[in-house]
CSV table of N, CA, C and O in Angstrom, one decimal:
chain,number,residue,atom,x,y,z
A,167,UNK,N,-69.5,17.6,69.1
A,167,UNK,CA,-70.6,18.1,68.1
A,167,UNK,C,-70.2,17.1,66.9
A,167,UNK,O,-69.1,16.5,66.8
A,168,UNK,N,-71.5,17.0,66.9
A,168,UNK,CA,-71.6,15.9,65.0
A,168,UNK,C,-71.1,16.2,63.9
A,168,UNK,O,-71.7,17.8,63.3
A,169,UNK,N,-69.8,15.9,63.3
A,169,UNK,CA,-69.9,16.5,62.2
A,169,UNK,C,-70.1,15.7,60.8
A,169,UNK,O,-70.9,14.6,61.1
A,170,UNK,N,-70.4,16.8,59.8
A,170,UNK,CA,-71.0,16.1,58.4
A,170,UNK,C,-70.0,16.0,57.5
A,170,UNK,O,-68.9,16.4,57.3
A,171,UNK,N,-70.4,14.3,56.7
A,171,UNK,CA,-69.6,14.6,56.0
A,171,UNK,C,-69.5,15.4,54.9
A,171,UNK,O,-70.8,15.8,54.3
A,172,UNK,N,-68.4,15.4,53.5
A,172,UNK,CA,-68.8,16.1,52.4
A,172,UNK,C,-69.9,15.3,51.3
A,172,UNK,O,-70.8,16.2,51.1
A,173,UNK,N,-69.7,13.9,51.6
A,173,UNK,CA,-70.9,13.2,50.6
A,173,UNK,C,-72.4,13.9,51.3
A,173,UNK,O,-73.2,14.1,50.4
A,174,UNK,N,-72.8,13.7,52.4
A,174,UNK,CA,-74.0,14.3,53.4
A,174,UNK,C,-74.1,15.9,52.8
A,174,UNK,O,-75.1,16.3,52.9
A,175,UNK,N,-73.0,16.9,53.2
A,175,UNK,CA,-72.8,18.2,52.9
A,175,UNK,C,-73.4,18.5,51.5
A,175,UNK,O,-74.7,19.2,51.3
A,176,UNK,N,-73.1,17.9,50.8
A,176,UNK,CA,-73.8,17.7,49.2
A,176,UNK,C,-75.0,17.9,49.2
A,176,UNK,O,-76.1,18.5,48.3
A,177,UNK,N,-76.3,16.2,49.8
A,177,UNK,CA,-77.4,16.3,49.7
A,177,UNK,C,-77.7,17.2,50.1
A,177,UNK,O,-79.0,17.9,50.2
A,178,UNK,N,-77.7,17.9,51.5
A,178,UNK,CA,-78.1,19.4,52.4
A,178,UNK,C,-77.9,20.6,51.5
A,178,UNK,O,-79.4,21.1,51.7
A,179,UNK,N,-77.1,20.5,50.8
A,179,UNK,CA,-77.0,21.8,50.0
A,179,UNK,C,-78.4,22.1,49.5
A,179,UNK,O,-78.9,23.2,48.3
A,180,UNK,N,-78.5,20.7,48.4
A,180,UNK,CA,-79.5,20.5,47.4
A,180,UNK,C,-80.9,20.5,47.8
A,180,UNK,O,-81.7,21.7,47.1
A,181,UNK,N,-80.8,20.2,48.7
A,181,UNK,CA,-82.4,20.3,49.4
A,181,UNK,C,-82.5,22.0,50.1
A,181,UNK,O,-83.2,22.2,50.0
A,182,UNK,N,-81.2,22.7,50.5
A,182,UNK,CA,-81.5,23.8,51.0
A,182,UNK,C,-81.7,24.9,49.7
A,182,UNK,O,-82.8,25.6,49.3
A,183,UNK,N,-81.3,24.4,48.7
A,183,UNK,CA,-81.6,25.3,47.3
A,183,UNK,C,-82.9,25.2,46.9
A,183,UNK,O,-83.6,26.1,46.8
A,184,UNK,N,-83.3,23.5,46.9
A,184,UNK,CA,-84.4,23.5,46.4
A,184,UNK,C,-85.6,23.7,47.8
A,184,UNK,O,-86.9,24.5,47.0
A,185,UNK,N,-86.0,24.2,48.6
A,185,UNK,CA,-86.5,24.3,49.4
A,185,UNK,C,-86.7,26.1,49.6
A,185,UNK,O,-87.6,27.2,49.7
A,186,UNK,N,-85.4,26.6,49.4
A,186,UNK,CA,-85.5,28.1,49.0
A,186,UNK,C,-86.1,28.3,47.7
A,186,UNK,O,-86.8,29.2,48.2
A,187,UNK,N,-85.8,27.8,47.1
A,187,UNK,CA,-86.3,28.2,45.6
A,187,UNK,C,-88.3,28.1,46.1
A,187,UNK,O,-88.9,28.6,45.1
A,188,UNK,N,-88.4,27.2,46.6
A,188,UNK,CA,-90.0,26.9,46.6
A,188,UNK,C,-90.5,28.0,47.8
A,188,UNK,O,-91.9,28.1,47.3
A,189,UNK,N,-89.4,28.1,48.7
A,189,UNK,CA,-90.3,29.0,49.1
A,189,UNK,C,-89.8,30.6,48.9
A,189,UNK,O,-91.4,31.4,49.9
A,190,UNK,N,-88.7,31.1,48.8
A,190,UNK,CA,-89.1,32.7,48.7
A,190,UNK,C,-88.6,32.7,46.8
A,190,UNK,O,-88.3,33.9,46.4
A,191,UNK,N,-88.7,31.7,45.7
A,191,UNK,CA,-88.4,31.9,44.7
A,191,UNK,C,-87.6,32.4,43.9
A,191,UNK,O,-87.2,33.4,43.4
A,192,UNK,N,-86.6,31.9,44.9
A,192,UNK,CA,-85.1,32.5,44.9
A,192,UNK,C,-83.9,31.7,45.0
A,192,UNK,O,-84.2,30.2,45.9
A,193,UNK,N,-82.4,31.4,44.8
A,193,UNK,CA,-81.7,31.0,44.8
A,193,UNK,C,-81.0,31.2,46.2
A,193,UNK,O,-80.5,32.4,46.6
A,194,UNK,N,-80.8,30.1,47.3
A,194,UNK,CA,-79.9,30.0,48.4
A,194,UNK,C,-78.6,30.2,48.0
A,194,UNK,O,-77.7,30.9,48.8
A,195,UNK,N,-78.3,29.9,46.8
A,195,UNK,CA,-76.6,30.1,46.7
A,195,UNK,C,-76.6,30.2,44.8
A,195,UNK,O,-77.5,29.3,44.0
A,196,UNK,N,-75.8,30.8,44.1
A,196,UNK,CA,-75.5,30.6,43.0
A,196,UNK,C,-74.6,29.5,42.1
A,196,UNK,O,-74.8,29.6,40.7
A,197,UNK,N,-73.8,29.1,42.7
A,197,UNK,CA,-73.1,28.0,42.5
A,197,UNK,C,-74.1,26.9,41.8
A,197,UNK,O,-75.0,26.4,41.9
A,198,UNK,N,-73.6,25.8,40.8
A,198,UNK,CA,-74.5,25.3,40.0
A,198,UNK,C,-74.2,23.4,41.3
A,198,UNK,O,-73.5,23.9,41.3
A,199,UNK,N,-75.6,23.0,39.9
A,199,UNK,CA,-75.6,21.4,41.3
A,199,UNK,C,-75.6,20.8,40.1
A,199,UNK,O,-76.3,20.9,39.1
A,200,UNK,N,-74.6,19.8,39.8
A,200,UNK,CA,-74.2,18.8,39.2
A,200,UNK,C,-74.8,17.5,39.7
A,200,UNK,O,-74.7,16.9,40.8
A,201,UNK,N,-75.4,16.5,38.5
A,201,UNK,CA,-75.9,15.2,38.6
A,201,UNK,C,-74.3,14.3,38.5
A,201,UNK,O,-74.2,14.1,37.8
A,202,UNK,N,-73.9,14.1,39.7
A,202,UNK,CA,-73.0,13.0,40.4
A,202,UNK,C,-73.5,11.4,40.2
A,202,UNK,O,-74.6,11.6,40.8
A,203,UNK,N,-72.6,10.5,40.0
A,203,UNK,CA,-73.3,9.2,40.5
A,203,UNK,C,-73.9,9.2,42.0
A,203,UNK,O,-75.0,8.3,42.0
A,204,UNK,N,-73.6,9.9,42.7
A,204,UNK,CA,-73.9,9.7,44.5
A,204,UNK,C,-75.0,10.9,44.5
A,204,UNK,O,-75.3,11.0,45.4
A,205,UNK,N,-75.4,11.6,43.2
A,205,UNK,CA,-76.5,12.0,43.5
A,205,UNK,C,-76.0,13.7,43.4
A,205,UNK,O,-75.1,14.2,42.8
A,206,UNK,N,-76.6,14.8,43.7
A,206,UNK,CA,-76.2,16.2,43.5
A,206,UNK,C,-75.3,16.8,44.2
A,206,UNK,O,-75.0,16.3,45.6
A,207,UNK,N,-74.2,17.5,43.4
A,207,UNK,CA,-73.4,17.5,43.8
A,207,UNK,C,-73.1,19.7,43.9
A,207,UNK,O,-73.3,19.9,42.6
A,208,UNK,N,-72.2,20.0,45.0
A,208,UNK,CA,-72.2,21.6,44.3
A,208,UNK,C,-70.5,21.3,43.9
A,208,UNK,O,-69.6,21.3,45.4
A,209,UNK,N,-69.6,21.4,42.9
A,209,UNK,CA,-68.3,20.5,42.8
A,209,UNK,C,-67.4,22.2,43.5
A,209,UNK,O,-66.4,21.7,44.0
A,210,UNK,N,-67.7,22.7,43.1
A,210,UNK,CA,-67.2,24.3,44.2
A,210,UNK,C,-66.7,23.4,46.2
A,210,UNK,O,-65.4,23.2,46.3
A,211,UNK,N,-67.6,23.2,46.2
A,211,UNK,CA,-67.9,22.9,48.1
A,211,UNK,C,-66.8,21.3,47.9
A,211,UNK,O,-66.6,21.2,49.0
A,212,UNK,N,-67.5,20.6,47.0
A,212,UNK,CA,-67.3,19.4,47.4
A,212,UNK,C,-65.5,19.2,46.9
A,212,UNK,O,-64.7,18.8,48.0
A,213,UNK,N,-65.0,20.3,46.2
A,213,UNK,CA,-63.7,20.0,46.0
A,213,UNK,C,-62.4,20.7,47.5
A,213,UNK,O,-61.3,20.3,48.0
A,214,UNK,N,-63.3,21.9,47.7
A,214,UNK,CA,-62.8,22.6,48.8
A,214,UNK,C,-63.1,21.8,50.1
A,214,UNK,O,-61.9,21.4,50.8
A,215,UNK,N,-63.9,20.2,49.9
A,215,UNK,CA,-63.8,19.4,51.1
A,215,UNK,C,-63.3,17.5,50.5
A,215,UNK,O,-63.5,16.6,51.4
A,216,UNK,N,-62.8,17.6,49.9
A,216,UNK,CA,-62.8,16.1,49.1
A,216,UNK,C,-61.7,15.8,50.2
A,216,UNK,O,-61.7,14.0,50.3
A,217,UNK,N,-60.5,16.4,50.5
A,217,UNK,CA,-59.5,15.5,50.9
A,217,UNK,C,-60.3,15.1,52.6
A,217,UNK,O,-58.9,14.1,53.1
A,218,UNK,N,-61.2,15.7,53.2
A,218,UNK,CA,-61.9,15.1,54.6
A,218,UNK,C,-62.3,13.1,53.7
A,218,UNK,O,-62.4,13.0,55.0
A,219,UNK,N,-62.1,12.8,52.9
A,219,UNK,CA,-63.0,11.7,52.6
A,219,UNK,C,-64.1,11.5,53.5
A,219,UNK,O,-65.3,12.0,52.5
A,220,UNK,N,-64.5,10.5,53.9
A,220,UNK,CA,-65.5,10.2,54.3
A,220,UNK,C,-65.7,10.5,56.0
A,220,UNK,O,-66.6,10.3,56.8
A,221,UNK,N,-64.9,11.4,56.5
A,221,UNK,CA,-64.5,11.9,57.8
A,221,UNK,C,-65.4,13.0,57.7
A,221,UNK,O,-65.7,14.1,56.5
A,222,UNK,N,-65.9,13.8,59.0
A,222,UNK,CA,-66.7,14.7,59.3
A,222,UNK,C,-65.7,15.8,58.7
A,222,UNK,O,-64.2,16.1,59.2
A,223,UNK,N,-66.4,17.0,58.5
A,223,UNK,CA,-66.1,18.1,57.9
A,223,UNK,C,-65.6,19.2,59.5
A,223,UNK,O,-66.1,19.5,60.1
A,224,UNK,N,-64.5,19.5,59.6
A,224,UNK,CA,-64.0,20.5,60.6
A,224,UNK,C,-63.8,21.3,60.2
A,224,UNK,O,-62.6,21.7,59.1
A,225,UNK,N,-64.2,22.4,60.6
A,225,UNK,CA,-64.0,23.9,60.0
A,225,UNK,C,-63.6,25.3,60.8
A,225,UNK,O,-64.7,25.5,61.5
A,226,UNK,N,-63.0,25.7,60.6
A,226,UNK,CA,-62.8,27.3,61.7
A,226,UNK,C,-63.5,28.5,60.9
A,226,UNK,O,-63.0,29.4,61.2
A,227,UNK,N,-63.4,28.1,59.9
A,227,UNK,CA,-64.2,29.5,58.6
A,227,UNK,C,-65.0,30.2,59.1
A,227,UNK,O,-66.0,29.5,59.9
A,228,UNK,N,-65.2,31.4,59.2
A,228,UNK,CA,-66.1,32.3,59.2
A,228,UNK,C,-67.5,32.4,58.5
A,228,UNK,O,-66.8,31.7,57.2
A,229,UNK,N,-68.3,32.2,58.6
A,229,UNK,CA,-69.9,32.7,57.5
A,229,UNK,C,-70.4,33.4,57.4
A,229,UNK,O,-70.3,34.5,58.3
A,230,UNK,N,-70.4,34.2,56.3
A,230,UNK,CA,-70.8,35.5,55.9
A,230,UNK,C,-72.4,35.3,56.7
A,230,UNK,O,-72.7,33.8,56.7
A,231,UNK,N,-72.7,36.6,56.7
A,231,UNK,CA,-74.3,37.0,57.1
A,231,UNK,C,-74.9,36.4,56.4
A,231,UNK,O,-74.8,36.6,55.3
A,232,UNK,N,-76.1,35.5,57.0
A,232,UNK,CA,-76.7,35.3,55.8
A,232,UNK,C,-78.7,35.9,56.3
A,232,UNK,O,-79.0,36.4,57.8
A,233,UNK,N,-80.1,35.7,55.5
A,233,UNK,CA,-80.5,36.6,56.1
A,233,UNK,C,-81.7,35.4,57.1
A,233,UNK,O,-81.3,34.2,57.1
A,234,UNK,N,-82.1,35.8,57.7
A,234,UNK,CA,-83.0,35.1,58.8
A,234,UNK,C,-84.0,34.2,57.8
A,234,UNK,O,-84.2,32.9,58.5
A,235,UNK,N,-84.3,34.6,56.1
A,235,UNK,CA,-85.2,33.4,56.1
A,235,UNK,C,-84.4,32.1,55.6
A,235,UNK,O,-84.7,31.0,55.6
A,236,UNK,N,-83.1,32.7,54.7
A,236,UNK,CA,-82.5,31.2,54.9
A,236,UNK,C,-81.8,30.4,55.7
A,236,UNK,O,-81.6,29.3,55.8
A,237,UNK,N,-81.9,31.7,57.0
A,237,UNK,CA,-81.3,30.7,58.0
A,237,UNK,C,-82.0,29.7,58.2
A,237,UNK,O,-82.1,28.7,58.8
A,238,UNK,N,-83.6,30.2,58.7
A,238,UNK,CA,-84.5,29.3,58.7
A,238,UNK,C,-84.7,28.1,58.2
A,238,UNK,O,-84.8,26.6,58.3
A,239,UNK,N,-84.2,28.2,56.9
A,239,UNK,CA,-84.5,26.9,55.6
A,239,UNK,C,-83.2,25.9,55.8
A,239,UNK,O,-83.6,24.6,55.9
A,240,UNK,N,-82.1,26.7,56.4
A,240,UNK,CA,-81.5,25.8,56.5
A,240,UNK,C,-81.3,24.9,58.0
A,240,UNK,O,-81.2,23.6,57.9
A,241,UNK,N,-81.7,25.8,58.9
A,241,UNK,CA,-82.5,24.9,60.2
A,241,UNK,C,-83.3,23.7,59.7
A,241,UNK,O,-82.6,23.0,60.1
A,242,UNK,N,-84.5,24.2,59.0
A,242,UNK,CA,-85.4,23.0,58.5
A,242,UNK,C,-84.6,21.8,58.2
A,242,UNK,O,-84.7,20.9,58.3
A,243,UNK,N,-84.1,22.7,57.2
A,243,UNK,CA,-83.4,20.9,56.1
A,243,UNK,C,-82.2,20.1,57.0
A,243,UNK,O,-82.2,19.0,57.3
A,244,UNK,N,-81.5,20.5,57.8
A,244,UNK,CA,-80.9,20.3,58.9
A,244,UNK,C,-81.2,19.4,59.6
A,244,UNK,O,-81.3,17.9,59.8
A,245,UNK,N,-82.7,19.8,60.1
A,245,UNK,CA,-83.3,19.4,61.2
A,245,UNK,C,-84.3,18.4,60.6
A,245,UNK,O,-84.3,17.4,61.2
A,246,UNK,N,-83.8,18.5,59.8
A,246,UNK,CA,-85.6,17.3,58.9
A,246,UNK,C,-84.1,15.8,58.6
A,246,UNK,O,-84.8,15.0,58.1
A,247,UNK,N,-83.6,16.4,57.7
A,247,UNK,CA,-82.8,15.8,56.9
A,247,UNK,C,-80.8,15.2,57.5
A,247,UNK,O,-80.6,14.3,57.2
A,248,UNK,N,-81.0,15.9,58.6
A,248,UNK,CA,-79.7,16.1,58.9
A,248,UNK,C,-79.2,14.9,59.4
A,248,UNK,O,-77.9,14.1,60.1
A,249,UNK,N,-80.3,14.1,60.0
A,249,UNK,CA,-80.1,12.8,60.8
A,249,UNK,C,-80.0,11.5,60.3
A,249,UNK,O,-79.5,10.6,60.8
A,250,UNK,N,-80.1,11.5,58.8
A,250,UNK,CA,-80.1,10.5,57.8
A,250,UNK,C,-78.6,10.5,57.6
A,250,UNK,O,-78.2,11.4,57.5
A,251,UNK,N,-78.7,9.2,57.0
A,251,UNK,CA,-77.2,8.9,57.0
A,251,UNK,C,-77.3,9.2,55.5
A,251,UNK,O,-78.2,9.6,54.8
A,252,UNK,N,-75.9,9.7,55.4
A,252,UNK,CA,-75.6,10.3,53.6
A,252,UNK,C,-76.6,8.8,52.6
A,252,UNK,O,-76.9,9.5,51.3
A,253,UNK,N,-75.9,7.9,52.7
A,253,UNK,CA,-76.9,6.2,52.2
A,253,UNK,C,-78.3,6.8,51.6
A,253,UNK,O,-78.5,6.7,50.7
A,254,UNK,N,-78.8,7.1,52.7
A,254,UNK,CA,-80.8,7.7,52.8
A,254,UNK,C,-80.7,8.5,51.8
A,254,UNK,O,-81.6,9.0,50.8
A,255,UNK,N,-79.9,10.1,52.0
A,255,UNK,CA,-80.5,10.8,51.5
A,255,UNK,C,-79.9,10.7,49.7
A,255,UNK,O,-80.5,11.5,49.1
A,256,UNK,N,-78.5,10.0,49.2
A,256,UNK,CA,-78.7,9.9,48.1
A,256,UNK,C,-80.0,8.4,47.3
A,256,UNK,O,-80.1,9.3,46.1
A,257,UNK,N,-80.5,8.1,48.1
A,257,UNK,CA,-81.5,7.0,47.6
A,257,UNK,C,-82.9,8.6,47.3
A,257,UNK,O,-83.1,8.2,46.6
A,258,UNK,N,-82.9,9.3,48.4
A,258,UNK,CA,-83.8,10.2,48.1
A,258,UNK,C,-84.0,10.6,46.8
A,258,UNK,O,-84.7,11.1,45.9
A,259,UNK,N,-82.8,11.5,46.5
A,259,UNK,CA,-82.3,12.1,45.7
A,259,UNK,C,-82.5,11.2,43.8
A,259,UNK,O,-82.5,11.9,43.2
A,260,UNK,N,-81.6,10.1,44.5
A,260,UNK,CA,-82.3,9.4,42.9
A,260,UNK,C,-83.2,9.5,42.9
A,260,UNK,O,-83.5,8.1,41.6
A,261,UNK,N,-84.4,9.4,43.5
A,261,UNK,CA,-85.8,9.2,44.0
A,261,UNK,C,-86.5,10.4,42.7
A,261,UNK,O,-87.7,10.2,42.4
A,262,UNK,N,-85.6,11.6,42.6
A,262,UNK,CA,-86.2,12.8,42.5
A,262,UNK,C,-86.2,12.9,41.0
A,262,UNK,O,-84.6,12.7,40.4
A,263,UNK,N,-87.3,13.5,40.4
A,263,UNK,CA,-87.0,14.1,39.1
A,263,UNK,C,-85.6,14.4,38.7
A,263,UNK,O,-85.1,14.6,37.3
A,264,UNK,N,-85.5,16.1,39.4
A,264,UNK,CA,-84.5,16.4,38.7
A,264,UNK,C,-82.8,15.8,38.4
A,264,UNK,O,-82.4,15.9,37.5
A,265,UNK,N,-82.9,15.1,39.1
A,265,UNK,CA,-81.2,13.9,38.8
A,265,UNK,C,-82.2,12.8,38.5
A,265,UNK,O,-80.7,13.0,37.1
A,266,UNK,N,-83.1,12.9,38.6
A,266,UNK,CA,-83.3,11.3,37.1
A,266,UNK,C,-83.3,11.7,35.9
A,266,UNK,O,-82.5,10.7,35.0
A,267,UNK,N,-83.5,13.2,35.5
A,267,UNK,CA,-84.0,13.5,34.7
A,267,UNK,C,-82.6,14.4,34.1
A,267,UNK,O,-82.4,14.9,33.2
A,268,UNK,N,-81.6,14.4,34.7
A,268,UNK,CA,-80.7,15.3,34.4
A,268,UNK,C,-79.0,13.5,34.1
A,268,UNK,O,-78.6,13.1,34.7
A,269,UNK,N,-78.2,14.0,32.7
A,269,UNK,CA,-77.4,13.8,32.5
A,269,UNK,C,-76.0,13.7,33.6
A,269,UNK,O,-75.8,14.4,33.6
A,270,UNK,N,-75.8,12.1,33.8
A,270,UNK,CA,-74.6,12.4,34.6
A,270,UNK,C,-73.3,13.7,34.4
A,270,UNK,O,-73.1,13.5,33.5
A,271,UNK,N,-73.1,14.3,35.4
A,271,UNK,CA,-71.8,15.2,35.2
A,271,UNK,C,-72.4,16.3,34.7
A,271,UNK,O,-71.9,17.4,34.5
A,272,UNK,N,-73.8,16.7,34.3
A,272,UNK,CA,-74.8,18.1,34.1
A,272,UNK,C,-74.8,18.6,34.6
A,272,UNK,O,-75.0,18.1,36.2
A,273,UNK,N,-75.3,19.2,34.8
A,273,UNK,CA,-75.8,20.9,35.5
A,273,UNK,C,-77.7,20.4,35.8
A,273,UNK,O,-78.3,20.1,35.0
A,274,UNK,N,-78.0,20.3,37.1
A,274,UNK,CA,-79.7,19.7,37.3
A,274,UNK,C,-80.2,21.3,37.2
A,274,UNK,O,-79.8,22.7,38.0
A,275,UNK,N,-80.7,21.2,36.0
A,275,UNK,CA,-81.5,22.5,35.7
A,275,UNK,C,-82.6,23.3,37.2
A,275,UNK,O,-83.1,22.7,37.5
A,276,UNK,N,-82.3,24.6,37.5
A,276,UNK,CA,-82.5,25.0,38.5
A,276,UNK,C,-84.5,25.2,38.3
A,276,UNK,O,-85.3,24.6,39.9
A,277,UNK,N,-84.8,25.2,37.2
A,277,UNK,CA,-86.5,25.7,37.5
A,277,UNK,C,-86.8,24.1,37.8
A,277,UNK,O,-88.3,24.3,37.6
A,278,UNK,N,-86.2,22.8,37.1
A,278,UNK,CA,-86.6,21.5,36.9
A,278,UNK,C,-86.8,21.3,38.5
A,278,UNK,O,-87.6,20.7,39.4
A,279,UNK,N,-85.7,21.6,39.7
A,279,UNK,CA,-86.1,22.0,41.2
A,279,UNK,C,-86.6,22.5,41.5
A,279,UNK,O,-87.4,21.6,42.4
A,280,UNK,N,-87.3,23.5,41.1
A,280,UNK,CA,-88.6,24.4,41.6
A,280,UNK,C,-89.7,23.5,41.3
A,280,UNK,O,-90.5,23.5,42.0
A,281,UNK,N,-89.7,23.0,40.0
A,281,UNK,CA,-91.0,23.0,39.5
A,281,UNK,C,-90.9,21.4,40.5
A,281,UNK,O,-92.3,21.2,40.7
A,282,UNK,N,-90.4,20.3,40.5
A,282,UNK,CA,-90.2,19.3,41.4
A,282,UNK,C,-90.8,19.6,42.7
A,282,UNK,O,-91.4,18.7,43.6
A,283,UNK,N,-90.2,20.4,43.2
A,283,UNK,CA,-90.4,20.4,45.1
A,283,UNK,C,-91.9,21.6,44.7
A,283,UNK,O,-93.0,21.2,45.7
A,284,UNK,N,-92.0,22.2,43.6
A,284,UNK,CA,-93.3,23.0,44.1
A,284,UNK,C,-94.7,22.0,43.9
A,284,UNK,O,-95.7,21.7,44.8
A,285,UNK,N,-94.3,20.9,43.1
A,285,UNK,CA,-95.4,20.1,42.8
A,285,UNK,C,-95.4,19.1,44.1
A,285,UNK,O,-96.6,18.8,44.3
A,286,UNK,N,-94.5,18.3,44.4
A,286,UNK,CA,-94.0,17.5,45.2
A,286,UNK,C,-94.9,18.0,47.2
A,286,UNK,O,-95.5,17.3,47.5
A,287,UNK,N,-94.3,19.4,47.6
A,287,UNK,CA,-95.0,20.3,48.4
A,287,UNK,C,-96.4,20.8,48.1
A,287,UNK,O,-96.7,21.8,48.8
A,288,UNK,N,-96.7,20.5,46.8
A,288,UNK,CA,-98.0,21.5,46.5
A,288,UNK,C,-97.9,22.9,46.8
A,288,UNK,O,-99.0,23.3,47.5
A,289,UNK,N,-97.2,23.3,46.2
A,289,UNK,CA,-96.9,25.0,46.9
A,289,UNK,C,-98.0,26.0,45.5
A,289,UNK,O,-97.2,25.6,44.3
């Protein structure tokens, strides 16, 4: 299996949240997304895996059941962005208004994420 790094996981979580907001007008998860220098980060998740450094995350933890809709969004995000390297994903997020408009280490406003993705995908 191919494992993803913590850096890449952070970007994928951001896109899962964005697409869920756009598709269902609901958050995929309640944790805050912060604007760090390498792009959006969910600090609780980052801290959980930071000892992995640039290595792939291997986890045996069981996952809570999620809705079919959220599963489809995660699947779509992984299929769309999962094959890209973390550097490319960082570049994408650095070109997007929610990250650009947020000061370093501050929370990226959930409404700005939704507004931006609604506009980009003409929702």
